[in-house]
Amino acid sequence: MESTSPAGFQFQSNELHSMKVINFRSSYIFDDRRSAVFEMCNTKVNAAVYGSREICTLFSSKQGSRHRTNQFGGLTLKAMPEQKDITVTNRSRDNRTPHVLTMAGSDSGAGAGIQADLKTCAACGVYCSTVITAVTAQNTHGVQDVSILSAESVAAQLKSILSDMHVDVVKTGMLPSPVMVKILHDNLKQFPVQALVVDPVMVSTSGHVLAGPSILDTFKQDLLPMADIVTPNIKEASVLLDGLQLQTLDDMRLAAKSLHDMGPRNVLVKGGDLPSSDAVDIFFNGKDFYELRSSRIQSRNTHGTGCTMASCIAAELAKGSSMLSAVKVAKRYVETALKYSKDINIGNGPQGPFDHTLKLLRKTSSRLQPFDPSDLFLYAVTDSGMNKKWGHSITDAVKAAIEGGATIVQLREKDAETGEFLEAAKACLEICRSHNIPLLINDRVDIAMACDADGVHVGQSDMPVNKVRALLGPEKIIGVSCKTPEHALKAWADGADYIGSGGVFPTNTKANNRTIGLDGLKAVCVASKLPVVAIGGINLSNARSVMELGVENLKGVAVVSALFDRDCVESETRKLHALLTETVTYNR
Ligand SMILES: Nc1ncnc2c1ncn2[C@@H]1O[C@H](COP(=O)(O)OP(=O)(O)OP(=O)(O)O)[C@@H](O)[C@H]1O
Ligand SMILES: Cc1ncc(CO)c(N)n1
Ligand SMILES: [Mg+2]
């Protein structure tokens, strides 16, 4: 069996049973090789894995100085979800602060460059250190001066940070001379990080050249192959592709593919400068294309959107997000920030900055972890009637489900009185947070906001997903019930994070609910660009048939009665968890 980590790194074979690996983190290294950094809770050392995609060699690391250890030499790893002794996951971080290092130019007007990166990371709750490559004199009229820093200064800044601090993700912006790419390469070889986000900044929006033609070959030959994602705008994509003209979404897809062939693992071609009514970006991961669409905000305050987008992607990756989730959150973040600051008035020129820190105005969420599709594996949905029947309090029921192995919880209290529901939600949230399990609220956006739950699940006739998103902000989890491929595609376009599809089997929990069967579920999964959780009448006797559909997007099952219409919720959950774990390969 083979498992793909959230960061897309693959392992095979099964020789590692006694070692518990927590905190998987992929990073690129050198000599065309990828590495992964592990922390072993039993050995209490950091270990890095250097190697090709299949065979990995473990290195241990003490206080930053990495040396090879024979104990792990040549070891082949298997991430085996069904065996709890190896958990390849990116969620446990020992309370370490997620950290992005930005290597970019200073923008005196503070809308783009280093200043945008610092503000974006702050708004995302991520620490940001800085390596300044150039100092620009820039305002809302344009760029008046550029002073490039010496190679020695840039090298010293990078080393200073990387030799001391634990950096999760490096993000690059303005790299005005080829030697800076080499310095970056050499430093990352010595101090590997989880991911490299490359914003191939070349020209400012006002038309000023920020990195001249001399950089082009280095970008193509050295920088792009190192990148986990590269984020060109239309003009930069064109320059990188020898003047290819980009006018349509199909052109952008073609460009994304050609850029991917140059070595980066993911490509985002940004369409901010395309004259269309929506702002559409194309994301390509080497396999699938995703069209990321948001409304175009009519505003002069769009200077620095590109830097902001790349920093937000880096910040989300540093928090442990998968690449696609990071890009989606970043897209929403830019849209929300532009909307929020569309009328602010800074400077007299044609290109104003926007306010990155909008989120500081909101209470920041106390849950740092982003949504991970594997959270949908065993999705527990509560039911007040069932709890009453068995004499369980809602908190006891939630606790028991989590202890039995539930990976996400939804409170579905159809007939609860609002004040009571809120108190119950707050208590459940405390339990979920202590286990690092996301808590969603069915339908009631107001309750979710009042208790700062991790998200909301809505049905087709509840509040529309785009309205829920506007209320909850870019980071919260939104799920939506879908019965058809059309519903699924709309859910993606509206900005949901996952879909629940069913009823797969007949159920008493929901009156007048049409059953779509396994075939209906499969059709939705195949069409969906979002992860899917199956729901409706799923229990110990039929869960296997659901998981064995073997469709990639199907990440788990959502269950009400089979967990909560029982005397012992914990043991029922445990049984279902064990059964699910036994079934087909799934991605964790
Ligand atoms: N007016 C707008 N409304 C909504 N989204 C926008 C708008 N302008 C740009 N975007 C989005 O912002 C992100 C950055 O894209 P853009 O093409 O502007 O990058 P860029 O040209 O590198 O930015 P800059 O050079 O100003 O830093 C993309 O997701 C894009 O779709
Ligand atoms: C310093 C700097 N970096 C990047 C950009 C691109 O927006 C800019 N205008 N200035
Ligand atoms: Mg732009």
CSV table of C-alpha atoms and ligand atoms in Angstrom, one decimal, residues 111-113 199 201 203-205 231-234 236 268-274 278-281 292 294-299 302-309 330-331 334-335 338 351, ligand 1:
chain,number,residue,atom,x,y,z
A,111,GLY,CA,1.9,47.9,-0.3
A,112,ALA,CA,4.1,45.3,-1.9
A,113,GLY,CA,7.5,43.6,-1.2
A,199,ASP,CA,6.9,34.8,-6.9
A,201,VAL,CA,8.8,39.3,-9.6
A,203,VAL,CA,8.1,44.2,-13.4
A,204,SER,CA,6.1,46.4,-11.0
A,205,THR,CA,2.5,47.1,-11.9
A,231,THR,CA,3.2,32.3,-9.0
A,232,PRO,CA,3.7,34.4,-12.1
A,233,ASN,CA,1.2,37.0,-13.2
A,234,ILE,CA,0.3,37.1,-16.9
A,236,GLU,CA,5.8,37.2,-16.0
A,268,LEU,CA,-0.3,29.3,-10.2
A,269,VAL,CA,-0.8,31.7,-13.2
A,270,LYS,CA,-2.5,34.7,-11.8
A,271,GLY,CA,-5.0,36.5,-13.9
A,272,GLY,CA,-5.4,39.7,-12.0
A,273,ASP,CA,-4.3,41.7,-15.0
A,274,LEU,CA,-6.5,39.9,-17.5
A,278,ASP,CA,-13.9,37.9,-12.6
A,279,ALA,CA,-10.3,37.6,-11.3
A,280,VAL,CA,-9.4,34.1,-12.4
A,281,ASP,CA,-6.2,32.3,-11.6
A,292,LEU,CA,-9.7,29.7,-9.0
A,294,SER,CA,-13.3,35.4,-7.4
A,295,SER,CA,-15.3,38.6,-8.2
A,296,ARG,CA,-13.1,41.4,-9.5
A,297,ILE,CA,-13.0,44.2,-7.0
A,298,GLN,CA,-13.3,47.6,-8.7
A,299,SER,CA,-10.6,49.6,-6.8
A,302,THR,CA,-4.6,46.6,-5.9
A,303,HIS,CA,-0.8,47.3,-5.6
A,304,GLY,CA,0.9,44.3,-4.0
A,305,THR,CA,-1.7,41.7,-4.6
A,306,GLY,CA,0.9,39.3,-6.1
A,307,CYS,CA,3.3,39.6,-3.1
A,308,THR,CA,0.4,39.1,-0.7
A,309,MET,CA,-0.9,36.1,-2.6
A,330,ALA,CA,-4.7,32.9,-0.3
A,331,LYS,CA,-7.1,33.6,-3.1
A,334,VAL,CA,-6.6,38.7,-1.3
A,335,GLU,CA,-10.3,39.0,-2.4
A,338,LEU,CA,-9.3,44.1,-1.5
A,351,GLN,CA,-2.0,52.6,-7.7
B,1,LIG,N1,-9.3,43.7,-8.8
B,1,LIG,C1,-9.1,42.5,-8.3
B,1,LIG,N2,-10.1,41.9,-7.7
B,1,LIG,C2,-10.0,40.6,-7.2
B,1,LIG,N3,-8.9,39.9,-7.2
B,1,LIG,C3,-7.8,40.5,-7.8
B,1,LIG,C4,-7.9,41.8,-8.4
B,1,LIG,N4,-6.6,42.1,-8.9
B,1,LIG,C5,-5.9,41.0,-8.7
B,1,LIG,N5,-6.6,40.0,-8.1
B,1,LIG,C6,-6.1,38.7,-7.6
B,1,LIG,O1,-4.9,39.0,-6.8
B,1,LIG,C7,-4.0,37.9,-7.0
B,1,LIG,C8,-2.7,38.5,-7.5
B,1,LIG,O2,-2.7,38.6,-8.9
B,1,LIG,P1,-2.1,39.7,-9.9
B,1,LIG,O3,-2.3,39.2,-11.2
B,1,LIG,O4,-2.6,41.0,-9.5
B,1,LIG,O5,-0.6,39.6,-9.4
B,1,LIG,P2,0.6,40.6,-9.6
B,1,LIG,O6,0.4,41.3,-10.9
B,1,LIG,O7,1.8,39.8,-9.4
B,1,LIG,O8,0.4,41.6,-8.4
B,1,LIG,P3,1.4,42.9,-8.0
B,1,LIG,O9,2.4,43.0,-9.0
B,1,LIG,O10,0.5,44.1,-7.9
B,1,LIG,O11,1.9,42.5,-6.7
B,1,LIG,C9,-4.6,36.9,-8.0
B,1,LIG,O12,-5.3,36.0,-7.2
B,1,LIG,C10,-5.6,37.8,-8.7
B,1,LIG,O13,-6.7,37.1,-9.3
